[in-house]
Amino acid sequence: MADTIYDVAIIGSGPAGYTAAIRAGQLGLSTALIEKDPYLGGTCLHVGCIPTKSLLFNAEVYDHVKDGDALGIENLTPKLNWGTIMKRKQGIVDKHAKGLQFLMKKNKVTVIEGYGKLTGPAQGGIHTVEVEGKSGKSTIKAKNVILSTGSVARMLPGLKADDRILTNIEVLGLNDIPKSLIVIGSGAVGVEFASIYKSFGADVTVLEMLPRYVPVEDEEISKELARVYRKRGINGFVNAKVETVERTKGGVAVTFTVDGKQQKIEADKVLIAVGRAPRTENVGIEKTKIEVERDFVKVDEYMRTAEPGIYAIGDIAMGYPQLAHSGAMEGIVAVTHIAGKPVKPINKLRIPNATYCHPEIGSVGLTEAKAKEFGYDVKVGKFPFTANSRASIVGSHDGFVKIVTDKKYGEILGVHIIGPNATELIAESVVALELECTAEHLANIIHAHPTLSEAMLDAANAVFGMPINA
Ligand SMILES: Cc1cc2nc3c(=O)[nH]c(=O)nc-3n(C[C@H](O)[C@H](O)[C@H](O)COP(=O)(O)OP(=O)(O)OC[C@H]3O[C@@H](n4cnc5c(N)ncnc54)[C@H](O)[C@@H]3O)c2cc1C
């Protein structure tokens, strides 16, 4: 192995790393992908995006079945088979992990199983990566290195994950459905698991330290989610400062304060969903000029670090959202730059957010508050799903589409959707922002009927006070 000099060596095979590897192969770069686990795909495929969405699909179907009478499908007595649900989830994960192996072969990427570490700056333009695998240590030589080592769940101080204090890893491997679950943190991961286990029948409580759920979203989205969660019977506390998490005889007890008032609740399990810490320790960064802040790697618009020839992408890249699709595009930017081809840096305002709880959330661009903060004279168009015929057909009326525009030129600055299929609907808005669409453009684009996407059309018309259906 030591004789081969790769064009690029990629450390970590999550969505950032594997996408970079595939594109590198397509661009004709000789590529090595180093992965410490015996499978490819990282957090996203094994303990993140994919298994959670598999469970969310089960939860959605189960909710529909519970509502069978209203749909005229009577006498259904739905019963969950947890074993089958988990087996299906694993089947999906395994299928796509296998698919990644095939894609690496197809694109002539050399996959190396082992733990990769930088050894220092390049010597004569060639980097050396130390790889510790099952059969001992070896080295890989490459002209460029991409770090895509991903992230791990942050823990509350003094806590360690076990069978009751869970992170995303343990909560995806439970032997059965807990009767009660406390979720600490209401970001995407927290509200998705709250949604799943509520649908499956657990008594769920969400504790959020900030004044609102999904704090990165537009304030009205948070308000609507809180309203629907209350309606669904999901208990919730905002401004909740968790003080202790303790194991009790049969479960866990969480003590927290809200507005100075201390409270204690108990449950079978607690999920800690307070963010993700970049995995940048013990990869040899300290031997290079790479700059790190709060464990994130500083990068430029081409994902270059301060060390020549070393790039960083995905959850470790500073200033980018910790999202699979962002990491994937960062990978494409990095390898296209390495290949010396023209490449457009990522516009961070055009990276969509997708949260797959029920109701779903999809958003892109500026929130109303941020647009005002940036000095825009803001004009908003809002349309509720209650007035959308397709939403009536699919029996999902909660939520709305909100379009934030700049009054002066009508440019769309941000779109915020909460409601049925919001994570799919947001794609149109990303294109609209990318093409610098105005609300007028959007209001003149014909949307098929009856579709949920017509809510976009109505919201665009609502910017001018003329929605057709409300
Ligand atoms: C529960 C949950 C749900 C999520 N849902 C979504 C979602 O729906 N949509 C979305 O966009 N994002 C979602 N995310 C976030 C998404 O999973 C991450 O943004 C994404 O996985 C980051 O990709 P990455 O390639 O940077 O890192 P990772 O996916 O974390 O992969 C890093 C890889 O590097 C390997 N590695 C680390 N160090 C070394 C080393 N030294 N040598 C060799 N290999 C190494 C790891 O084993 C791993 O395979 C979710 C996350 C969680 C936890």
Short mmCIF file of C-alpha atoms and ligand atoms in Angstrom, two decimals:
data_model
loop_
_atom_site.label_atom_id
_atom_site.label_comp_id
_atom_site.label_asym_id
_atom_site.label_seq_id
_atom_site.Cartn_x
_atom_site.Cartn_y
_atom_site.Cartn_z
CA MET A 1 0.00 0.00 0.00
CA ALA A 2 2.81 2.37 0.89
CA ASP A 3 4.02 2.49 -2.74
CA THR A 4 0.75 3.82 -4.12
CA ILE A 5 0.39 7.58 -4.03
CA TYR A 6 -3.32 8.39 -4.15
CA ASP A 7 -4.63 11.70 -5.44
CA VAL A 8 -6.83 11.83 -2.37
CA ALA A 9 -7.21 9.90 0.88
CA ILE A 10 -10.50 10.39 2.72
CA ILE A 11 -10.76 9.59 6.43
CA GLY A 12 -14.33 8.64 7.38
CA SER A 13 -17.09 7.13 5.23
CA GLY A 14 -20.21 9.00 6.36
CA PRO A 15 -22.29 10.91 3.80
CA ALA A 16 -19.59 13.58 3.55
CA GLY A 17 -16.75 11.09 3.03
CA TYR A 18 -18.51 8.57 0.78
CA THR A 19 -19.95 11.29 -1.45
CA ALA A 20 -16.50 12.84 -1.78
CA ALA A 21 -15.06 9.41 -2.63
CA ILE A 22 -17.65 8.68 -5.32
CA ARG A 23 -17.24 12.09 -6.96
CA ALA A 24 -13.45 11.79 -6.74
CA GLY A 25 -13.69 8.47 -8.60
CA GLN A 26 -16.00 10.01 -11.18
CA LEU A 27 -13.48 12.80 -11.73
CA GLY A 28 -10.73 10.24 -12.33
CA LEU A 29 -8.85 10.83 -9.08
CA SER A 30 -7.22 7.78 -7.52
CA THR A 31 -8.96 7.59 -4.16
CA ALA A 32 -8.60 5.78 -0.85
CA LEU A 33 -11.45 5.78 1.67
CA ILE A 34 -10.38 4.92 5.21
CA GLU A 35 -13.09 3.78 7.64
CA LYS A 36 -12.62 2.47 11.17
CA ASP A 37 -15.93 0.56 11.24
CA PRO A 38 -16.48 -2.67 9.31
CA TYR A 39 -19.22 -0.98 7.24
CA LEU A 40 -19.55 2.24 5.24
CA GLY A 41 -22.11 5.01 5.78
CA GLY A 42 -21.28 6.61 9.13
CA THR A 43 -23.75 8.04 11.63
CA CYS A 44 -26.28 8.96 8.96
CA LEU A 45 -26.80 5.47 7.60
CA HIS A 46 -26.30 3.41 10.75
CA VAL A 47 -27.51 5.47 13.73
CA GLY A 48 -28.92 8.69 12.28
CA CYS A 49 -30.96 9.83 9.28
CA ILE A 50 -31.93 6.47 7.81
CA PRO A 51 -32.95 4.34 10.83
CA THR A 52 -34.87 7.25 12.39
CA LYS A 53 -36.82 7.87 9.21
CA SER A 54 -37.58 4.17 8.99
CA LEU A 55 -39.13 4.30 12.48
CA LEU A 56 -40.92 7.55 11.66
CA PHE A 57 -42.52 5.83 8.67
CA ASN A 58 -43.76 3.01 10.93
CA ALA A 59 -45.09 5.63 13.34
CA GLU A 60 -46.93 7.45 10.55
CA VAL A 61 -48.52 4.28 9.19
CA TYR A 62 -49.50 3.24 12.72
CA ASP A 63 -51.15 6.63 13.31
CA HIS A 64 -53.15 6.21 10.09
CA VAL A 65 -54.20 2.71 11.07
CA LYS A 66 -55.28 3.93 14.52
CA ASP A 67 -57.45 6.39 12.63
CA GLY A 68 -58.92 3.57 10.50
CA ASP A 69 -62.54 4.20 11.49
CA ALA A 70 -62.39 7.76 10.18
CA LEU A 71 -61.05 6.41 6.89
CA GLY A 72 -63.83 3.85 6.68
CA ILE A 73 -61.50 0.95 7.37
CA GLU A 74 -63.17 -0.51 10.39
CA ASN A 75 -62.46 -3.01 13.14
CA LEU A 76 -58.71 -2.71 12.83
CA THR A 77 -56.93 -3.74 15.97
CA PRO A 78 -53.40 -2.56 15.27
CA LYS A 79 -50.67 -4.14 17.33
CA LEU A 80 -47.02 -3.27 17.00
CA ASN A 81 -44.50 -6.01 16.43
CA TRP A 82 -41.32 -4.33 17.65
CA GLY A 83 -39.14 -7.15 16.36
CA THR A 84 -40.45 -6.71 12.82
CA ILE A 85 -40.10 -2.94 13.02
CA MET A 86 -36.47 -3.23 14.10
CA LYS A 87 -35.76 -5.92 11.51
CA ARG A 88 -37.20 -3.76 8.74
CA LYS A 89 -35.11 -0.80 9.90
CA GLN A 90 -31.95 -2.93 9.93
CA GLY A 91 -32.81 -4.36 6.52
CA ILE A 92 -32.95 -0.85 5.05
CA VAL A 93 -29.64 0.10 6.67
CA ASP A 94 -27.90 -3.10 5.52
CA LYS A 95 -29.21 -2.75 1.96
CA HIS A 96 -27.80 0.75 1.65
CA ALA A 97 -24.51 -0.14 3.35
CA LYS A 98 -24.12 -2.87 0.71
CA GLY A 99 -25.05 -0.33 -1.95
CA LEU A 100 -22.18 1.87 -0.80
CA GLN A 101 -19.71 -1.01 -1.17
CA PHE A 102 -20.96 -1.47 -4.73
CA LEU A 103 -20.60 2.26 -5.45
CA MET A 104 -17.02 2.27 -4.20
CA LYS A 105 -16.16 -0.61 -6.52
CA LYS A 106 -18.00 1.03 -9.40
CA ASN A 107 -16.00 4.24 -8.91
CA LYS A 108 -12.69 2.46 -8.31
CA VAL A 109 -12.35 3.72 -4.76
CA THR A 110 -9.99 1.66 -2.59
CA VAL A 111 -11.68 1.05 0.76
CA ILE A 112 -9.31 0.54 3.67
CA GLU A 113 -10.64 -0.64 7.01
CA GLY A 114 -8.81 0.95 9.90
CA TYR A 115 -8.41 4.01 12.07
CA GLY A 116 -6.80 6.88 10.12
CA LYS A 117 -4.54 9.54 11.59
CA LEU A 118 -2.60 12.43 10.10
CA THR A 119 1.14 12.22 10.68
CA GLY A 120 1.97 15.88 10.02
CA PRO A 121 2.40 18.20 7.06
CA ALA A 122 3.08 16.86 3.56
CA GLN A 123 6.68 15.96 2.69
CA GLY A 124 7.51 16.96 -0.87
CA GLY A 125 3.80 17.46 -1.54
CA ILE A 126 2.86 13.97 -0.31
CA HIS A 127 0.85 13.36 2.86
CA THR A 128 1.21 10.25 4.96
CA VAL A 129 -1.80 8.88 6.83
CA GLU A 130 -1.24 6.23 9.46
CA VAL A 131 -3.88 3.53 9.45
CA GLU A 132 -4.36 1.16 12.34
CA GLY A 133 -6.35 -1.85 11.22
CA LYS A 134 -6.98 -5.39 12.38
CA SER A 135 -3.63 -6.54 11.07
CA GLY A 136 -1.64 -3.72 12.62
CA LYS A 137 -0.35 -0.35 11.45
CA SER A 138 0.28 0.73 7.88
CA THR A 139 0.61 4.01 6.00
CA ILE A 140 -1.22 5.55 3.06
CA LYS A 141 0.37 8.19 0.84
CA ALA A 142 -1.75 10.81 -0.86
CA LYS A 143 -1.40 14.20 -2.50
CA ASN A 144 -4.48 15.43 -0.66
CA VAL A 145 -6.32 14.34 2.46
CA ILE A 146 -9.95 14.96 3.34
CA LEU A 147 -10.99 14.68 6.96
CA SER A 148 -14.61 13.56 7.34
CA THR A 149 -14.58 11.96 10.75
CA GLY A 150 -18.09 13.12 11.73
CA SER A 151 -19.50 13.64 15.18
CA VAL A 152 -20.72 11.96 18.34
CA ALA A 153 -23.67 12.74 20.62
CA ARG A 154 -22.89 15.32 23.29
CA MET A 155 -23.51 14.11 26.82
CA LEU A 156 -24.56 16.11 29.84
CA PRO A 157 -21.64 16.51 32.27
CA GLY A 158 -21.06 13.48 34.45
CA LEU A 159 -23.38 11.19 32.49
CA LYS A 160 -22.57 8.06 30.54
CA ALA A 161 -24.87 6.33 28.09
CA ASP A 162 -26.32 3.01 29.22
CA ASP A 163 -29.57 1.06 28.90
CA ARG A 164 -31.62 3.89 30.42
CA ILE A 165 -29.63 7.03 29.69
CA LEU A 166 -29.69 6.97 25.92
CA THR A 167 -28.05 8.70 22.98
CA ASN A 168 -29.11 8.22 19.36
CA ILE A 169 -27.22 4.93 19.36
CA GLU A 170 -28.91 3.21 22.31
CA VAL A 171 -32.38 4.60 21.54
CA LEU A 172 -32.22 2.95 18.12
CA GLY A 173 -31.39 -0.43 19.63
CA LEU A 174 -34.06 -0.74 22.36
CA ASN A 175 -35.46 -4.22 22.95
CA ASP A 176 -38.97 -2.88 23.36
CA ILE A 177 -40.94 0.33 23.41
CA PRO A 178 -40.49 2.22 26.70
CA LYS A 179 -43.67 3.11 28.56
CA SER A 180 -42.31 6.56 29.22
CA LEU A 181 -39.48 8.64 27.77
CA ILE A 182 -37.96 11.99 28.70
CA VAL A 183 -36.24 13.75 25.80
CA ILE A 184 -33.67 16.39 26.76
CA GLY A 185 -33.24 18.77 23.84
CA SER A 186 -35.75 19.78 21.18
CA GLY A 187 -33.54 20.08 18.12
CA ALA A 188 -34.28 17.86 15.12
CA VAL A 189 -33.08 14.66 16.81
CA GLY A 190 -35.04 15.30 20.03
CA VAL A 191 -38.37 16.17 18.42
CA GLU A 192 -38.11 13.28 15.95
CA PHE A 193 -37.69 10.68 18.70
CA ALA A 194 -40.42 12.38 20.77
CA SER A 195 -42.72 12.03 17.76
CA ILE A 196 -41.80 8.39 17.11
CA TYR A 197 -42.27 7.14 20.67
CA LYS A 198 -45.46 9.14 21.24
CA SER A 199 -46.98 7.50 18.17
CA PHE A 200 -45.84 4.11 19.51
CA GLY A 201 -47.72 4.77 22.75
CA ALA A 202 -45.07 6.04 25.16
CA ASP A 203 -45.70 8.87 27.58
CA VAL A 204 -43.23 11.48 26.26
CA THR A 205 -41.89 14.65 27.89
CA VAL A 206 -39.59 17.09 26.10
CA LEU A 207 -37.28 19.39 28.09
CA GLU A 208 -35.80 22.33 26.18
CA MET A 209 -33.33 24.77 27.73
CA LEU A 210 -34.17 27.60 25.29
CA PRO A 211 -37.51 29.44 25.17
CA ARG A 212 -38.85 27.37 22.26
CA TYR A 213 -38.76 24.02 20.46
CA VAL A 214 -36.62 23.66 17.29
CA PRO A 215 -34.82 26.91 18.12
CA VAL A 216 -33.07 27.22 14.74
CA GLU A 217 -36.41 27.47 12.95
CA ASP A 218 -38.66 30.50 12.41
CA GLU A 219 -40.47 31.41 15.65
CA GLU A 220 -43.89 30.69 14.18
CA ILE A 221 -42.76 27.17 13.27
CA SER A 222 -41.73 26.55 16.89
CA LYS A 223 -45.07 27.86 18.10
CA GLU A 224 -47.02 25.63 15.73
CA LEU A 225 -44.95 22.56 16.65
CA ALA A 226 -45.54 23.23 20.35
CA ARG A 227 -49.28 23.59 19.69
CA VAL A 228 -49.48 20.32 17.74
CA TYR A 229 -47.30 18.46 20.24
CA ARG A 230 -49.61 19.61 23.05
CA LYS A 231 -52.57 18.39 21.00
CA ARG A 232 -50.80 15.05 20.49
CA GLY A 233 -50.32 14.75 24.24
CA ILE A 234 -46.55 15.25 24.23
CA ASN A 235 -45.62 17.02 27.47
CA GLY A 236 -43.12 19.79 27.15
CA PHE A 237 -41.18 22.36 29.12
CA VAL A 238 -39.18 25.21 27.62
CA ASN A 239 -36.67 27.35 29.54
CA ALA A 240 -36.01 24.10 31.37
CA LYS A 241 -32.59 23.82 32.96
CA VAL A 242 -31.76 20.20 33.67
CA GLU A 243 -29.93 19.83 36.98
CA THR A 244 -29.62 16.11 37.52
CA VAL A 245 -30.32 12.88 35.72
CA GLU A 246 -30.34 9.88 38.05
CA ARG A 247 -30.99 6.20 37.72
CA THR A 248 -33.88 5.10 39.96
CA LYS A 249 -34.96 1.59 40.88
CA GLY A 250 -36.79 1.00 37.63
CA GLY A 251 -35.88 3.92 35.41
CA VAL A 252 -34.59 7.48 35.55
CA ALA A 253 -35.42 10.70 37.35
CA VAL A 254 -34.70 14.12 35.89
CA THR A 255 -34.63 17.22 38.06
CA PHE A 256 -34.92 20.56 36.28
CA THR A 257 -35.90 24.15 36.96
CA VAL A 258 -38.23 26.35 34.97
CA ASP A 259 -38.32 30.03 35.98
CA GLY A 260 -36.54 29.17 39.22
CA LYS A 261 -39.08 26.49 40.16
CA GLN A 262 -37.61 23.04 40.63
CA GLN A 263 -39.44 19.98 39.33
CA LYS A 264 -38.68 16.29 39.14
CA ILE A 265 -40.09 13.80 36.66
CA GLU A 266 -39.52 10.09 36.26
CA ALA A 267 -39.61 7.81 33.25
CA ASP A 268 -38.37 4.46 31.98
CA LYS A 269 -35.68 6.09 29.85
CA VAL A 270 -34.14 9.43 29.07
CA LEU A 271 -32.78 10.43 25.68
CA ILE A 272 -30.01 13.01 25.69
CA ALA A 273 -30.32 14.98 22.45
CA VAL A 274 -28.32 18.11 23.17
CA GLY A 275 -26.26 18.32 20.00
CA ARG A 276 -23.30 16.67 18.32
CA ALA A 277 -19.62 17.08 19.13
CA PRO A 278 -17.21 17.03 16.17
CA ARG A 279 -14.85 14.04 16.22
CA THR A 280 -11.54 15.86 15.84
CA GLU A 281 -9.55 14.41 18.71
CA ASN A 282 -6.92 11.79 18.12
CA VAL A 283 -6.70 12.22 14.35
CA GLY A 284 -3.30 13.94 14.35
CA ILE A 285 -4.61 17.46 13.79
CA GLU A 286 -2.23 18.83 16.41
CA LYS A 287 0.71 17.79 14.22
CA THR A 288 -0.45 20.17 11.47
CA LYS A 289 -1.33 23.84 11.00
CA ILE A 290 -5.05 22.98 10.98
CA GLU A 291 -6.99 25.48 13.09
CA VAL A 292 -9.67 24.20 15.42
CA GLU A 293 -12.25 26.14 17.40
CA ARG A 294 -14.60 24.43 19.87
CA ASP A 295 -13.45 21.16 18.22
CA PHE A 296 -14.68 22.30 14.77
CA VAL A 297 -12.14 22.58 11.95
CA LYS A 298 -11.83 25.99 10.31
CA VAL A 299 -12.19 25.81 6.53
CA ASP A 300 -12.41 28.21 3.59
CA GLU A 301 -15.08 28.19 0.87
CA TYR A 302 -13.38 25.21 -0.86
CA MET A 303 -13.26 23.30 2.45
CA ARG A 304 -9.48 23.77 2.73
CA THR A 305 -7.97 23.80 6.20
CA ALA A 306 -4.96 25.94 7.10
CA GLU A 307 -2.67 22.97 6.32
CA PRO A 308 -1.92 22.82 2.57
CA GLY A 309 -3.48 19.77 0.91
CA ILE A 310 -5.79 18.92 3.83
CA TYR A 311 -9.53 19.54 3.61
CA ALA A 312 -12.32 19.05 6.19
CA ILE A 313 -15.96 18.32 5.41
CA GLY A 314 -19.17 17.20 7.12
CA ASP A 315 -20.01 17.50 10.79
CA ILE A 316 -16.50 18.63 11.71
CA ALA A 317 -16.46 21.63 9.34
CA MET A 318 -16.89 24.91 11.19
CA GLY A 319 -19.73 27.19 10.16
CA TYR A 320 -21.68 24.54 8.24
CA PRO A 321 -24.82 22.84 9.56
CA GLN A 322 -24.37 19.29 10.83
CA LEU A 323 -26.56 17.78 8.13
CA ALA A 324 -25.92 14.89 5.79
CA HIS A 325 -26.84 16.76 2.61
CA SER A 326 -24.63 19.70 3.55
CA GLY A 327 -21.71 17.33 4.24
CA ALA A 328 -22.27 15.58 0.92
CA MET A 329 -22.11 18.85 -1.02
CA GLU A 330 -19.06 19.97 0.98
CA GLY A 331 -17.43 16.72 -0.18
CA ILE A 332 -18.24 17.49 -3.80
CA VAL A 333 -16.84 21.01 -3.45
CA ALA A 334 -13.62 19.68 -1.90
CA VAL A 335 -12.88 16.98 -4.48
CA THR A 336 -13.87 19.15 -7.43
CA HIS A 337 -11.41 21.73 -6.15
CA ILE A 338 -8.75 19.04 -5.74
CA ALA A 339 -9.39 17.94 -9.33
CA GLY A 340 -8.76 21.50 -10.46
CA LYS A 341 -12.24 21.84 -11.98
CA PRO A 342 -14.46 24.90 -11.66
CA VAL A 343 -16.55 24.72 -8.50
CA LYS A 344 -19.17 26.90 -6.89
CA PRO A 345 -18.73 27.32 -3.13
CA ILE A 346 -21.75 26.53 -0.96
CA ASN A 347 -24.16 29.34 -0.18
CA LYS A 348 -25.07 28.54 3.43
CA LEU A 349 -28.38 30.34 3.12
CA ARG A 350 -29.51 27.78 0.58
CA ILE A 351 -29.01 24.66 2.65
CA PRO A 352 -32.43 23.26 3.56
CA ASN A 353 -33.32 22.01 7.04
CA ALA A 354 -35.56 18.99 7.25
CA THR A 355 -37.10 17.63 10.46
CA TYR A 356 -39.20 14.52 10.05
CA CYS A 357 -41.33 14.69 13.20
CA HIS A 358 -45.08 14.78 12.88
CA PRO A 359 -45.89 17.38 11.62
CA GLU A 360 -42.78 17.64 9.45
CA ILE A 361 -40.71 20.80 9.14
CA GLY A 362 -38.84 22.01 6.06
CA SER A 363 -37.13 25.36 5.82
CA VAL A 364 -34.54 27.26 3.84
CA GLY A 365 -33.09 30.76 3.92
CA LEU A 366 -33.75 33.53 6.39
CA THR A 367 -36.32 33.39 9.16
CA GLU A 368 -38.54 36.44 9.47
CA ALA A 369 -36.58 37.62 12.52
CA LYS A 370 -33.19 37.16 10.81
CA ALA A 371 -34.36 38.98 7.67
CA LYS A 372 -35.43 41.93 9.82
CA GLU A 373 -32.14 41.79 11.72
CA PHE A 374 -30.33 42.02 8.36
CA GLY A 375 -32.24 45.21 7.60
CA TYR A 376 -34.73 43.93 5.05
CA ASP A 377 -38.15 45.52 4.81
CA VAL A 378 -39.93 42.20 5.14
CA LYS A 379 -43.21 41.12 3.58
CA VAL A 380 -44.61 37.73 4.55
CA GLY A 381 -47.09 35.45 2.82
CA LYS A 382 -48.62 32.66 4.87
CA PHE A 383 -51.02 29.92 3.94
CA PRO A 384 -52.50 27.28 6.27
CA PHE A 385 -52.83 23.62 5.28
CA THR A 386 -56.43 23.72 6.61
CA ALA A 387 -57.35 25.43 3.35
CA ASN A 388 -55.47 22.99 1.07
CA SER A 389 -57.65 20.27 -0.46
CA ARG A 390 -54.88 17.66 -0.65
CA ALA A 391 -54.19 18.16 3.07
CA SER A 392 -57.86 17.32 3.72
CA ILE A 393 -57.53 14.19 1.57
CA VAL A 394 -54.46 12.96 3.45
CA GLY A 395 -56.05 13.98 6.75
CA SER A 396 -53.25 16.28 7.84
CA HIS A 397 -54.38 19.83 8.42
CA ASP A 398 -51.88 21.18 10.91
CA GLY A 399 -49.27 23.68 9.82
CA PHE A 400 -48.67 26.25 7.13
CA VAL A 401 -46.32 27.58 4.48
CA LYS A 402 -44.66 30.89 5.27
CA ILE A 403 -42.72 32.82 2.64
CA VAL A 404 -40.46 35.66 3.78
CA THR A 405 -39.75 38.21 1.04
CA ASP A 406 -37.96 41.49 0.62
CA LYS A 407 -40.65 44.11 0.04
CA LYS A 408 -38.46 46.23 -2.25
CA TYR A 409 -37.82 43.69 -5.03
CA GLY A 410 -40.07 40.83 -3.95
CA GLU A 411 -37.10 38.43 -3.70
CA ILE A 412 -37.81 35.32 -1.66
CA LEU A 413 -35.50 35.36 1.37
CA GLY A 414 -36.74 32.30 3.20
CA VAL A 415 -39.44 29.65 3.20
CA HIS A 416 -40.69 27.89 6.34
CA ILE A 417 -43.05 24.95 6.11
CA ILE A 418 -44.61 22.89 8.88
CA GLY A 419 -47.13 20.27 7.86
CA PRO A 420 -47.62 17.18 5.70
CA ASN A 421 -44.62 16.27 3.52
CA ALA A 422 -42.84 19.52 4.45
CA THR A 423 -39.47 17.81 4.03
CA GLU A 424 -40.30 17.06 0.38
CA LEU A 425 -42.11 20.33 -0.30
CA ILE A 426 -39.09 22.39 0.71
CA ALA A 427 -37.16 21.30 -2.42
CA GLU A 428 -39.13 23.72 -4.59
CA SER A 429 -38.18 26.58 -2.27
CA VAL A 430 -34.49 25.69 -2.43
CA VAL A 431 -34.66 25.94 -6.22
CA ALA A 432 -36.61 29.21 -5.92
CA LEU A 433 -33.93 30.71 -3.67
CA GLU A 434 -31.11 29.39 -5.84
CA LEU A 435 -32.69 31.02 -8.91
CA GLU A 436 -33.34 34.21 -6.93
CA CYS A 437 -37.07 33.91 -7.56
CA THR A 438 -39.50 36.60 -6.51
CA ALA A 439 -42.86 35.87 -4.91
CA GLU A 440 -44.39 37.06 -8.19
CA HIS A 441 -42.47 34.41 -10.17
CA LEU A 442 -43.68 31.73 -7.80
CA ALA A 443 -47.26 33.00 -7.90
CA ASN A 444 -47.19 32.58 -11.69
CA ILE A 445 -45.86 29.02 -11.70
CA ILE A 446 -48.62 26.45 -12.28
CA HIS A 447 -48.81 23.85 -9.53
CA ALA A 448 -50.73 20.61 -10.13
CA HIS A 449 -54.09 20.17 -8.41
CA PRO A 450 -54.82 18.78 -5.90
CA THR A 451 -51.37 18.82 -4.32
CA LEU A 452 -49.81 19.94 -1.08
CA SER A 453 -47.45 22.04 -3.17
CA GLU A 454 -50.36 24.30 -4.05
CA ALA A 455 -49.94 25.67 -0.54
CA MET A 456 -46.68 27.17 -1.87
CA LEU A 457 -48.59 28.87 -4.66
CA ASP A 458 -51.18 30.20 -2.24
CA ALA A 459 -48.47 31.41 0.15
CA ALA A 460 -46.77 33.25 -2.74
CA ASN A 461 -50.10 34.87 -3.61
CA ALA A 462 -50.61 35.66 0.08
CA VAL A 463 -47.52 37.89 -0.10
CA PHE A 464 -49.75 40.20 -2.22
CA GLY A 465 -52.80 39.59 -0.03
CA MET A 466 -54.44 37.51 -2.78
CA PRO A 467 -54.37 33.79 -1.90
CA ILE A 468 -57.00 31.97 -3.93
CA ASN A 469 -57.98 29.37 -1.36
CA ALA A 470 -58.18 31.34 1.86
C1 LIG B 1 -30.51 10.52 15.18
C2 LIG B 1 -29.98 11.36 14.07
C3 LIG B 1 -30.79 11.65 12.99
C4 LIG B 1 -30.30 12.43 11.95
N1 LIG B 1 -31.13 12.70 10.91
C5 LIG B 1 -30.68 13.47 9.89
C6 LIG B 1 -31.50 13.74 8.77
O1 LIG B 1 -32.63 13.29 8.69
N2 LIG B 1 -31.00 14.50 7.78
C7 LIG B 1 -29.73 15.01 7.83
O2 LIG B 1 -29.32 15.71 6.92
N3 LIG B 1 -28.92 14.77 8.89
C8 LIG B 1 -29.37 14.01 9.91
N4 LIG B 1 -28.55 13.73 10.95
C9 LIG B 1 -27.17 14.28 10.94
C10 LIG B 1 -26.29 13.41 10.04
O3 LIG B 1 -26.32 12.09 10.49
C11 LIG B 1 -24.87 13.95 10.05
O4 LIG B 1 -24.89 15.31 9.69
C12 LIG B 1 -24.00 13.17 9.08
O5 LIG B 1 -23.96 11.81 9.39
C13 LIG B 1 -22.58 13.75 9.08
O6 LIG B 1 -21.85 13.10 8.11
P1 LIG B 1 -20.26 12.96 8.21
O7 LIG B 1 -19.87 12.22 6.99
O8 LIG B 1 -19.67 14.27 8.50
O9 LIG B 1 -20.00 12.08 9.51
P2 LIG B 1 -20.52 10.68 10.04
O10 LIG B 1 -21.77 10.27 9.38
O11 LIG B 1 -20.52 10.81 11.51
O12 LIG B 1 -19.41 9.67 9.58
C14 LIG B 1 -18.10 9.74 10.01
C15 LIG B 1 -17.42 8.43 9.73
O13 LIG B 1 -16.05 8.55 10.00
C16 LIG B 1 -15.57 7.39 10.66
N5 LIG B 1 -14.37 7.76 11.40
C17 LIG B 1 -14.26 8.67 12.40
N6 LIG B 1 -12.98 8.83 12.77
C18 LIG B 1 -12.25 7.99 11.98
C19 LIG B 1 -10.87 7.73 11.85
N7 LIG B 1 -9.97 8.36 12.59
N8 LIG B 1 -10.49 6.80 10.94
C20 LIG B 1 -11.39 6.16 10.16
N9 LIG B 1 -12.71 6.39 10.23
C21 LIG B 1 -13.14 7.31 11.11
C22 LIG B 1 -16.75 6.98 11.52
O14 LIG B 1 -16.67 5.62 11.90
C23 LIG B 1 -17.92 7.27 10.58
O15 LIG B 1 -18.21 6.17 9.77
C24 LIG B 1 -28.98 12.93 12.00
C25 LIG B 1 -28.15 12.63 13.08
C26 LIG B 1 -28.65 11.83 14.09
C27 LIG B 1 -27.74 11.50 15.24
#
